[in-house]
Amino acid sequence: MTMPMDNTQNQETWPKGTQVVANYNFDGSSPDDLPFRKGDVITIIQSTKDPNWYKGKNDHGKEGMVPATYVQKRREVHLQAMPWYHGKISREEAEAMLNNFREEGDFLIRDSVHFQGDYSLSIYFDGMVDHYRIIAKSNKLEVDGGDCLFDNLIQLVEHYQRDADGLCTKLIRALPKQGDSFGAVRIQDFEAGGWVIQKKDLQEIELIGRGEFGDVYKGLYRNEFVAVKQLKDQDRAAQAFLKEASVMTSLRHPNLVQLIGVVLGDTIRLVTEFMGKGNLVEYLRSRGRSVIQKKDQIDFATDTCAAMEYLESKKLVHRDLAARNILINESNTAKVSDFGLAKYGDYSTEGGKFPIKWTAPEALKNNNFSNKSDMWSYGILLWELYSFGRVPYPRIPLADVVMHVEKGYRMEAPEGCPKQVYNLMLKAWNLNPSERPTFKDALQELQNLRATTV
Ligand code: ADP
Ligand code: MG
């Protein structure tokens, strides 16, 4: 194994709090050193006079000297903008838009109308619009008749912007989508960011759950239990799956399920910390009133609220907050998981299916998602928590829930629910989003209540 021994040509200095990930094993040669294994995550505590050495701390709180050449900075993975991607528009709409633009090399990409999962590339050239089919197969993309394979649309566009390579012209000017544009994740950004885990380092133990995108396994990674979410239908869901992972790379909080890394290759896997007691609904239902105490309930409520306050501070909207998406670990800490629908920004106009009983009316009706619509869902979650995992709005048919709610109907307090908690639910269910509490306010209240709950 070779490794760079000098770091003087290296980058910026890492400030305190920077997360780095080890690229090599380091045994250390003095008691001051911090030994680590490849893949360990270390937090920088302070730089030293020597640019090759930092003082760092590992996950177990042990501190010591870290050689900079053995580690790399962990970077967040962000979505890349795809302004030229228009999603589901027809061939005629594409032609109309490009005919309005009328410059050689103007282009856009849209979903194929006839071949689900494929795309079409529409280009204005020589007074007319040409359409090329982009075929998706085994996780790669290829322009019909071309001989290059691409990992994603961004790579494909970059290639044909450099060179026509068989097309009528090279791509010159993107016709941008109006409104919210789509984003994509580049697989190589996970490598560059230090998030990639080798499959051989991961051992799968047993199936523990089924998710929307695939099965969830308990696994072993570097002597610790982990959860492994395995993507089943590669072509279709890979982007959505990687978006969830990319959101997670920017998050770190004791009450958020932590991303450990991703396994790339034929089967994409998302590796997170293992939450031994499973999801909160099943936990509540299986243990019930005999096991779960007032103290546990207020602890779970506060844990969840703390995570949500963190998301609120980052302007990240979860959009699928519910007890089924809260996980419990062996030491009874509750953590928010499932960032599959999460989005940055105040709201999104992108359509989708939402869990009706958990979603705020303005989000259901106008797609107006915000930290305030998360607060509505949090109120429902509190109700689930204090009713030991019952399904909300029992006896009201799904289709009628919104109507009843808009007329002013609210669920009653679950039996034994502290009145402060029920008050919080009612405030969370205010029809006017701006009158709902912030997670910051809610957290304050819950912490006060927790302090007096035995
Ligand atoms: P989905 O994509 O459908 O939302 P989830 O992430 O909610 O999938 O996972 C489905 C189920 O797998 C969860 O309800 C839970 O029981 C189990 N599970 C998921 N992640 C973990 C984890 N980190 N630790 C333990 N169990 C987990
Ligand atoms: Mg889920």
Coordinates of C-alpha atoms and ligand atoms in Angstrom, one line a residue:
M1 CA 0.0 0.0 0.0
T2 CA 1.3 3.4 -0.9
M3 CA 0.3 6.6 0.7
P4 CA 1.3 10.3 0.4
M5 CA 3.7 11.1 3.1
D6 CA 3.7 14.9 2.8
N7 CA 0.8 17.2 3.0
T8 CA 2.4 20.5 2.4
Q9 CA 0.8 20.8 -1.1
N10 CA -2.4 20.1 0.6
Q11 CA -5.6 22.3 0.6
E12 CA -6.9 24.6 3.2
T13 CA -6.5 24.1 7.0
W14 CA -9.3 22.3 8.6
P15 CA -11.1 24.3 11.2
K16 CA -12.3 22.9 14.5
G17 CA -15.4 20.7 14.0
T18 CA -14.4 19.5 10.5
Q19 CA -15.3 15.9 9.9
V20 CA -12.6 13.8 8.3
V21 CA -12.8 10.2 7.2
A22 CA -9.8 7.8 7.3
N23 CA -8.5 6.5 4.0
Y24 CA -5.9 4.2 5.7
N25 CA -5.4 2.4 9.0
F26 CA -3.2 4.3 11.4
D27 CA -1.7 2.4 14.4
G28 CA 0.1 5.4 15.9
S29 CA 3.7 5.3 17.1
S30 CA 3.4 7.4 20.2
P31 CA 0.9 7.5 23.1
D32 CA -0.2 11.0 21.8
D33 CA -1.4 9.5 18.5
L34 CA -5.0 8.6 17.9
P35 CA -5.1 5.2 16.3
F36 CA -7.8 4.6 13.7
R37 CA -9.0 2.2 11.0
K38 CA -9.8 3.0 7.4
G39 CA -13.4 4.4 7.3
D40 CA -13.3 5.9 10.8
V41 CA -14.8 9.3 11.1
I42 CA -12.8 11.8 13.2
T43 CA -13.7 15.3 14.3
I44 CA -10.9 17.9 14.1
I45 CA -10.3 19.6 17.5
Q46 CA -7.5 21.8 16.5
S47 CA -4.7 22.4 13.9
T48 CA -1.0 22.3 14.9
K49 CA 2.1 24.2 13.7
D50 CA 2.8 21.2 11.4
P51 CA 0.3 21.1 8.5
N52 CA 0.7 17.3 8.5
W53 CA -0.8 16.9 11.9
Y54 CA -4.1 17.7 13.6
K55 CA -5.5 17.0 17.0
G56 CA -8.7 15.0 16.6
K57 CA -11.4 13.0 18.4
N58 CA -13.0 9.8 17.4
D59 CA -16.6 8.6 17.9
H60 CA -15.9 7.2 21.3
G61 CA -14.5 10.5 22.5
K62 CA -10.9 9.5 22.5
E63 CA -8.5 12.3 21.5
G64 CA -5.1 12.3 19.9
M65 CA -2.8 13.3 17.0
V66 CA -4.0 12.6 13.5
P67 CA -1.8 12.6 10.4
A68 CA -3.5 14.7 7.7
T69 CA -2.3 12.5 4.9
Y70 CA -4.2 9.5 6.2
V71 CA -7.6 11.2 6.2
Q72 CA -9.8 13.3 3.9
K73 CA -12.3 15.9 4.6
R74 CA -15.9 14.6 4.5
R75 CA -17.9 16.7 2.1
E76 CA -21.6 17.1 1.8
V77 CA -23.1 15.8 -1.5
H78 CA -25.4 18.3 -3.1
L79 CA -27.8 18.0 -5.9
Q80 CA -26.6 19.3 -9.2
A81 CA -29.1 21.5 -11.0
M82 CA -30.6 20.2 -14.2
P83 CA -32.3 23.3 -15.6
W84 CA -32.8 21.7 -19.1
Y85 CA -34.7 18.8 -17.7
H86 CA -38.5 19.3 -18.1
G87 CA -39.8 16.0 -16.8
K88 CA -43.2 15.0 -18.1
I89 CA -44.0 17.2 -21.1
S90 CA -45.1 16.1 -24.5
R91 CA -43.2 16.1 -27.8
E92 CA -45.5 18.9 -29.1
E93 CA -44.9 21.1 -26.0
A94 CA -41.2 20.6 -26.4
E95 CA -41.4 21.6 -30.1
A96 CA -43.5 24.6 -29.3
M97 CA -41.0 25.8 -26.7
L98 CA -38.0 25.2 -28.9
N99 CA -39.6 26.9 -31.9
N100 CA -40.1 29.9 -29.8
F101 CA -36.4 30.0 -28.9
R102 CA -35.1 29.3 -32.4
E103 CA -31.4 29.1 -32.1
E104 CA -29.2 26.3 -33.4
G105 CA -28.3 24.0 -30.6
D106 CA -31.1 25.0 -28.2
F107 CA -32.1 21.9 -26.4
L108 CA -34.1 20.3 -23.6
I109 CA -34.6 16.8 -22.1
R110 CA -37.9 15.3 -21.2
D111 CA -39.4 12.0 -20.1
S112 CA -40.1 9.7 -23.0
V113 CA -43.8 9.4 -23.7
H114 CA -43.7 5.9 -25.2
F115 CA -40.9 4.2 -23.2
Q116 CA -41.4 4.5 -19.5
G117 CA -38.1 5.2 -17.8
D118 CA -36.4 6.5 -20.9
Y119 CA -35.9 10.1 -21.9
S120 CA -36.0 12.2 -25.1
L121 CA -33.5 14.8 -26.1
S122 CA -35.1 17.6 -28.2
I123 CA -32.8 19.9 -30.2
Y124 CA -33.5 22.9 -32.4
F125 CA -31.5 22.6 -35.6
D126 CA -31.8 23.9 -39.2
G127 CA -35.3 25.3 -38.7
M128 CA -36.8 22.3 -37.0
V129 CA -36.7 20.2 -33.9
D130 CA -35.0 16.8 -33.8
H131 CA -35.8 14.3 -31.1
Y132 CA -33.4 11.6 -29.9
R133 CA -34.3 8.7 -27.6
I134 CA -32.2 8.3 -24.5
I135 CA -32.3 4.7 -23.4
A136 CA -31.9 3.7 -19.7
K137 CA -30.5 0.2 -19.2
S138 CA -28.8 -1.4 -16.2
N139 CA -28.2 1.9 -14.5
K140 CA -26.7 3.6 -17.5
L141 CA -28.0 6.0 -20.1
E142 CA -27.3 6.0 -23.8
V143 CA -28.5 8.0 -26.8
D144 CA -30.1 5.7 -29.3
G145 CA -27.6 4.9 -31.9
G146 CA -24.7 6.5 -30.0
D147 CA -21.9 4.5 -28.5
C148 CA -21.3 6.2 -25.1
L149 CA -22.7 5.2 -21.8
F150 CA -23.4 7.7 -19.1
D151 CA -24.2 7.5 -15.4
N152 CA -26.8 10.2 -15.5
L153 CA -28.3 13.0 -17.6
I154 CA -25.8 15.6 -16.4
Q155 CA -22.8 13.5 -17.7
L156 CA -24.7 13.0 -20.9
V157 CA -25.4 16.7 -21.4
E158 CA -21.8 17.6 -20.6
H159 CA -20.6 15.1 -23.2
Y160 CA -22.8 16.4 -26.0
Q161 CA -22.0 20.0 -25.1
R162 CA -18.4 19.3 -25.9
D163 CA -19.0 17.4 -29.1
A164 CA -22.0 16.6 -31.4
D165 CA -20.7 13.0 -31.5
G166 CA -23.3 11.9 -34.1
L167 CA -26.1 14.3 -33.1
C168 CA -27.3 17.0 -35.6
T169 CA -25.3 19.6 -33.6
K170 CA -23.6 19.9 -30.3
L171 CA -25.8 21.1 -27.4
I172 CA -25.4 24.8 -27.0
R173 CA -28.1 26.6 -25.0
A174 CA -30.3 24.9 -22.5
L175 CA -34.0 25.8 -22.6
P176 CA -34.6 26.2 -18.9
K177 CA -37.6 24.8 -17.1
Q178 CA -39.8 27.5 -15.5
G179 CA -40.4 27.3 -11.8
D180 CA -38.9 24.6 -9.7
S181 CA -36.2 22.7 -11.6
F182 CA -35.1 19.2 -10.9
G183 CA -31.8 18.2 -9.3
A184 CA -29.7 15.1 -9.7
V185 CA -27.0 13.4 -7.7
R186 CA -23.7 12.5 -9.2
I187 CA -22.4 9.2 -8.0
Q188 CA -18.8 10.4 -8.1
D189 CA -19.7 13.1 -5.5
F190 CA -20.2 10.4 -2.9
E191 CA -16.7 9.1 -3.6
A192 CA -15.1 12.6 -3.5
G193 CA -17.0 13.3 -0.3
G194 CA -15.6 10.2 1.5
W195 CA -19.0 8.4 1.8
V196 CA -18.3 5.3 -0.1
I197 CA -18.2 2.0 1.7
Q198 CA -16.8 -1.2 0.1
K199 CA -19.2 -4.0 -0.1
K200 CA -16.6 -6.5 1.2
D201 CA -16.4 -4.5 4.5
L202 CA -20.1 -5.0 5.0
Q203 CA -21.7 -8.1 6.3
E204 CA -25.5 -8.7 6.1
I205 CA -27.0 -10.5 9.0
E206 CA -30.8 -10.5 8.7
L207 CA -33.8 -8.9 7.2
I208 CA -35.4 -6.4 9.6
G209 CA -37.9 -4.4 7.5
R210 CA -39.3 -3.5 4.2
G211 CA -39.1 0.0 2.8
E212 CA -40.6 1.7 -0.2
F213 CA -37.4 1.3 -2.3
G214 CA -36.3 -2.0 -1.0
D215 CA -35.5 -4.3 2.0
V216 CA -33.7 -3.2 5.1
Y217 CA -31.1 -5.5 6.7
K218 CA -29.3 -5.6 10.0
G219 CA -25.6 -5.7 9.1
L220 CA -22.1 -5.5 10.6
Y221 CA -19.7 -2.8 9.5
R222 CA -16.3 -2.5 11.2
N223 CA -17.5 -4.3 14.3
E224 CA -20.7 -2.2 14.7
F225 CA -24.2 -3.1 13.9
V226 CA -25.7 -1.0 11.1
A227 CA -28.9 -0.9 9.1
V228 CA -28.5 -1.5 5.3
K229 CA -31.2 -0.3 3.0
Q230 CA -30.9 -2.1 -0.3
L231 CA -32.4 -0.6 -3.4
K232 CA -34.4 -3.2 -5.3
D233 CA -35.4 -1.7 -8.7
Q234 CA -32.2 0.1 -9.7
D235 CA -33.1 2.0 -12.8
R236 CA -36.3 3.6 -11.5
A237 CA -35.5 4.5 -8.0
A238 CA -31.7 5.1 -7.9
Q239 CA -32.0 8.9 -8.2
A240 CA -34.6 9.1 -5.5
F241 CA -32.6 6.8 -3.3
L242 CA -29.4 8.8 -3.8
K243 CA -31.2 12.0 -3.2
E244 CA -32.2 10.7 0.2
A245 CA -28.6 9.9 0.9
S246 CA -27.4 13.3 -0.3
V247 CA -29.7 15.1 2.0
M248 CA -28.3 12.9 4.8
T249 CA -24.7 13.9 4.1
S250 CA -25.5 17.4 5.2
L251 CA -27.1 16.4 8.5
R252 CA -25.6 15.6 11.9
H253 CA -27.6 15.5 15.1
P254 CA -28.0 13.1 18.0
N255 CA -31.7 12.7 17.2
L256 CA -31.3 12.1 13.4
V257 CA -30.5 8.6 12.2
Q258 CA -27.0 9.1 11.0
L259 CA -25.8 8.1 7.5
I260 CA -22.6 6.1 7.7
G261 CA -22.0 5.7 4.0
V262 CA -23.3 4.3 0.7
V263 CA -22.3 1.2 -1.2
L264 CA -22.2 1.8 -5.0
G265 CA -22.2 -0.7 -7.8
D266 CA -24.8 -3.0 -9.1
T267 CA -26.9 -2.7 -6.0
I268 CA -26.9 0.6 -4.3
R269 CA -27.1 0.4 -0.5
L270 CA -27.5 3.0 2.1
V271 CA -25.8 2.3 5.4
T272 CA -27.1 4.0 8.5
E273 CA -26.7 3.6 12.3
F274 CA -28.6 0.6 13.6
M275 CA -31.7 1.3 15.7
G276 CA -32.3 -1.9 17.6
K277 CA -35.8 -1.3 18.8
G278 CA -37.2 -0.5 15.4
N279 CA -39.8 2.1 14.5
L280 CA -41.9 3.9 17.1
V281 CA -45.4 2.8 16.0
E282 CA -44.5 -0.9 16.3
Y283 CA -42.6 -0.2 19.5
L284 CA -45.7 1.5 21.1
R285 CA -48.1 -1.1 19.9
S286 CA -46.0 -4.1 21.0
R287 CA -45.1 -2.8 24.5
G288 CA -48.3 -0.8 25.3
R289 CA -49.2 0.9 28.6
S290 CA -47.7 -1.8 30.8
V291 CA -44.2 -1.1 29.6
I292 CA -44.1 2.4 28.3
Q293 CA -44.1 5.1 31.0
K294 CA -45.0 8.8 31.0
K295 CA -41.2 9.5 31.1
D296 CA -40.6 7.4 28.0
Q297 CA -43.3 9.3 26.1
I298 CA -42.0 12.7 27.0
D299 CA -38.5 11.6 26.2
F300 CA -39.5 10.4 22.7
A301 CA -41.5 13.6 22.1
T302 CA -38.5 15.8 23.1
D303 CA -36.0 13.8 21.2
T304 CA -38.1 14.0 18.0
C305 CA -38.7 17.7 18.6
A306 CA -35.0 18.4 19.0
A307 CA -34.3 16.8 15.6
M308 CA -37.1 18.8 14.0
E309 CA -35.7 22.0 15.5
Y310 CA -32.4 21.2 13.9
L311 CA -34.1 20.6 10.5
E312 CA -36.0 23.9 11.0
S313 CA -32.8 25.8 11.6
K314 CA -31.4 24.4 8.3
K315 CA -34.7 25.2 6.5
L316 CA -35.1 21.5 5.6
V317 CA -38.7 20.3 5.4
H318 CA -39.1 16.6 6.2
R319 CA -42.6 16.2 4.7
D320 CA -43.1 12.6 6.0
L321 CA -43.0 13.0 9.8
A322 CA -44.9 10.2 11.5
A323 CA -44.3 7.7 14.2
R324 CA -43.5 5.0 11.6
N325 CA -40.5 7.1 10.6
I326 CA -39.1 7.5 14.1
L327 CA -36.7 4.8 15.2
I328 CA -35.6 3.8 18.7
N329 CA -32.2 2.5 19.6
E330 CA -31.1 0.2 22.4
S331 CA -30.7 3.0 24.8
N332 CA -34.2 4.3 24.1
T333 CA -33.2 7.4 22.2
A334 CA -35.7 8.3 19.5
K335 CA -34.3 9.5 16.1
V336 CA -36.0 10.9 13.0
S337 CA -35.4 8.9 9.9
D338 CA -36.6 8.7 6.3
F339 CA -35.4 11.7 4.4
G340 CA -36.9 10.3 1.1
L341 CA -39.2 13.2 0.7
A342 CA -37.2 15.9 2.5
K343 CA -36.5 19.1 0.6
Y344 CA -34.6 22.3 1.2
G345 CA -36.6 25.5 0.8
D346 CA -39.8 26.9 2.3
Y347 CA -42.1 24.8 0.1
S348 CA -42.2 22.8 -3.0
T349 CA -44.7 22.8 -5.8
E350 CA -43.7 19.4 -7.0
G351 CA -46.6 17.0 -6.9
G352 CA -46.7 13.7 -5.1
K353 CA -48.5 11.3 -2.9
F354 CA -48.7 12.1 0.8
P355 CA -49.9 10.4 3.9
I356 CA -53.2 12.2 4.2
K357 CA -53.8 11.8 7.9
W358 CA -50.4 13.3 8.7
T359 CA -50.2 16.1 6.2
A360 CA -51.3 19.7 6.8
P361 CA -54.3 20.9 4.8
E362 CA -52.4 23.6 2.9
A363 CA -49.8 21.0 2.0
L364 CA -52.4 18.6 0.7
K365 CA -54.3 21.1 -1.2
N366 CA -51.7 23.5 -2.5
N367 CA -48.5 21.5 -2.1
N368 CA -47.4 24.2 0.3
F369 CA -44.9 22.3 2.5
S370 CA -42.9 24.2 5.1
N371 CA -41.5 23.7 8.6
K372 CA -45.0 24.7 9.7
S373 CA -46.6 21.8 7.8
D374 CA -44.0 19.5 9.5
M375 CA -45.4 21.0 12.8
W376 CA -48.9 19.8 11.9
S377 CA -47.5 16.3 11.3
Y378 CA -45.6 16.5 14.6
G379 CA -49.0 17.1 16.3
I380 CA -50.3 14.0 14.8
L381 CA -47.2 12.1 15.9
L382 CA -47.7 13.3 19.4
W383 CA -51.2 11.9 19.3
E384 CA -49.9 8.6 18.0
L385 CA -47.3 8.6 20.8
Y386 CA -49.9 9.2 23.6
S387 CA -52.4 6.8 22.1
F388 CA -49.8 4.0 22.0
G389 CA -49.6 3.7 18.3
R390 CA -53.3 4.0 17.2
V391 CA -54.0 5.1 13.7
P392 CA -55.1 8.8 13.7
Y393 CA -58.7 9.8 13.1
P394 CA -60.1 6.4 14.0
R395 CA -63.4 5.7 12.3
I396 CA -63.2 8.6 9.9
P397 CA -62.8 7.5 6.3
L398 CA -59.6 8.8 4.6
A399 CA -61.4 10.7 2.0
D400 CA -63.4 12.7 4.6
V401 CA -60.5 13.7 7.0
V402 CA -59.6 17.0 5.3
M403 CA -63.2 18.1 5.1
H404 CA -63.8 17.4 8.9
V405 CA -60.5 19.1 9.8
E406 CA -61.4 22.2 7.8
K407 CA -64.7 22.4 9.5
G408 CA -62.9 22.5 12.8
Y409 CA -62.9 18.8 13.9
R410 CA -59.9 17.9 16.0
M411 CA -59.0 14.6 17.6
E412 CA -59.6 14.3 21.3
A413 CA -56.8 14.0 23.8
P414 CA -55.7 10.4 24.2
E415 CA -56.4 8.9 27.6
G416 CA -53.8 10.0 30.1
C417 CA -52.2 12.5 27.8
P418 CA -50.8 15.5 29.8
K419 CA -52.8 18.6 29.1
Q420 CA -49.7 20.6 28.1
V421 CA -49.0 18.0 25.4
Y422 CA -52.6 18.1 24.1
N423 CA -52.4 21.9 24.0
L424 CA -49.4 21.6 21.9
M425 CA -51.2 19.3 19.5
L426 CA -54.1 21.8 19.2
K427 CA -51.7 24.6 18.4
A428 CA -49.9 22.4 15.8
W429 CA -53.3 21.9 14.2
N430 CA -54.1 25.5 13.7
L431 CA -55.4 25.9 10.1
N432 CA -53.3 29.0 9.8
P433 CA -49.7 27.8 9.4
S434 CA -48.2 31.0 10.8
E435 CA -50.0 30.6 14.1
R436 CA -48.5 27.1 14.7
P437 CA -45.6 27.1 17.1
T438 CA -42.0 26.8 15.8
F439 CA -40.1 23.6 16.8
K440 CA -37.9 25.9 18.8
D441 CA -40.9 27.0 20.9
A442 CA -42.3 23.5 21.2
L443 CA -38.9 22.2 22.3
Q444 CA -38.7 24.7 25.1
E445 CA -42.2 23.7 26.3
L446 CA -41.4 20.0 26.2
Q447 CA -38.1 20.4 28.0
N448 CA -39.9 22.1 30.8
L449 CA -42.5 19.4 31.0
R450 CA -39.8 16.7 30.8
A451 CA -38.0 18.2 33.8
T452 CA -41.1 17.7 35.9
T453 CA -42.1 14.3 34.6
V454 CA -41.0 11.3 36.6
Ligands
ADP1 P1 -39.2 3.6 3.7 O1 -38.3 3.9 2.5 O2 -40.3 2.8 3.3 O3 -39.7 4.8 4.4 P2 -37.8 2.9 6.1 O4 -36.5 3.7 6.1 O5 -38.9 3.5 6.9 O6 -38.3 2.7 4.6 O7 -37.5 1.5 6.6 C1 -38.5 0.5 6.7 C2 -38.4 -0.2 8.1 O8 -37.1 -0.8 8.3 C3 -38.6 0.7 9.3 O9 -39.9 0.9 9.6 C4 -37.9 0.0 10.4 O10 -38.7 -1.0 11.0 C5 -36.7 -0.7 9.6 N1 -35.5 0.2 9.7 C6 -35.2 1.2 8.8 N2 -34.0 1.8 9.1 C7 -33.6 1.2 10.3 C8 -32.5 1.4 11.1 N3 -31.6 2.3 10.9 N4 -32.4 0.6 12.2 C9 -33.3 -0.4 12.5 N5 -34.4 -0.6 11.7 C10 -34.6 0.2 10.6
MG2 MG -40.6 4.8 6.4

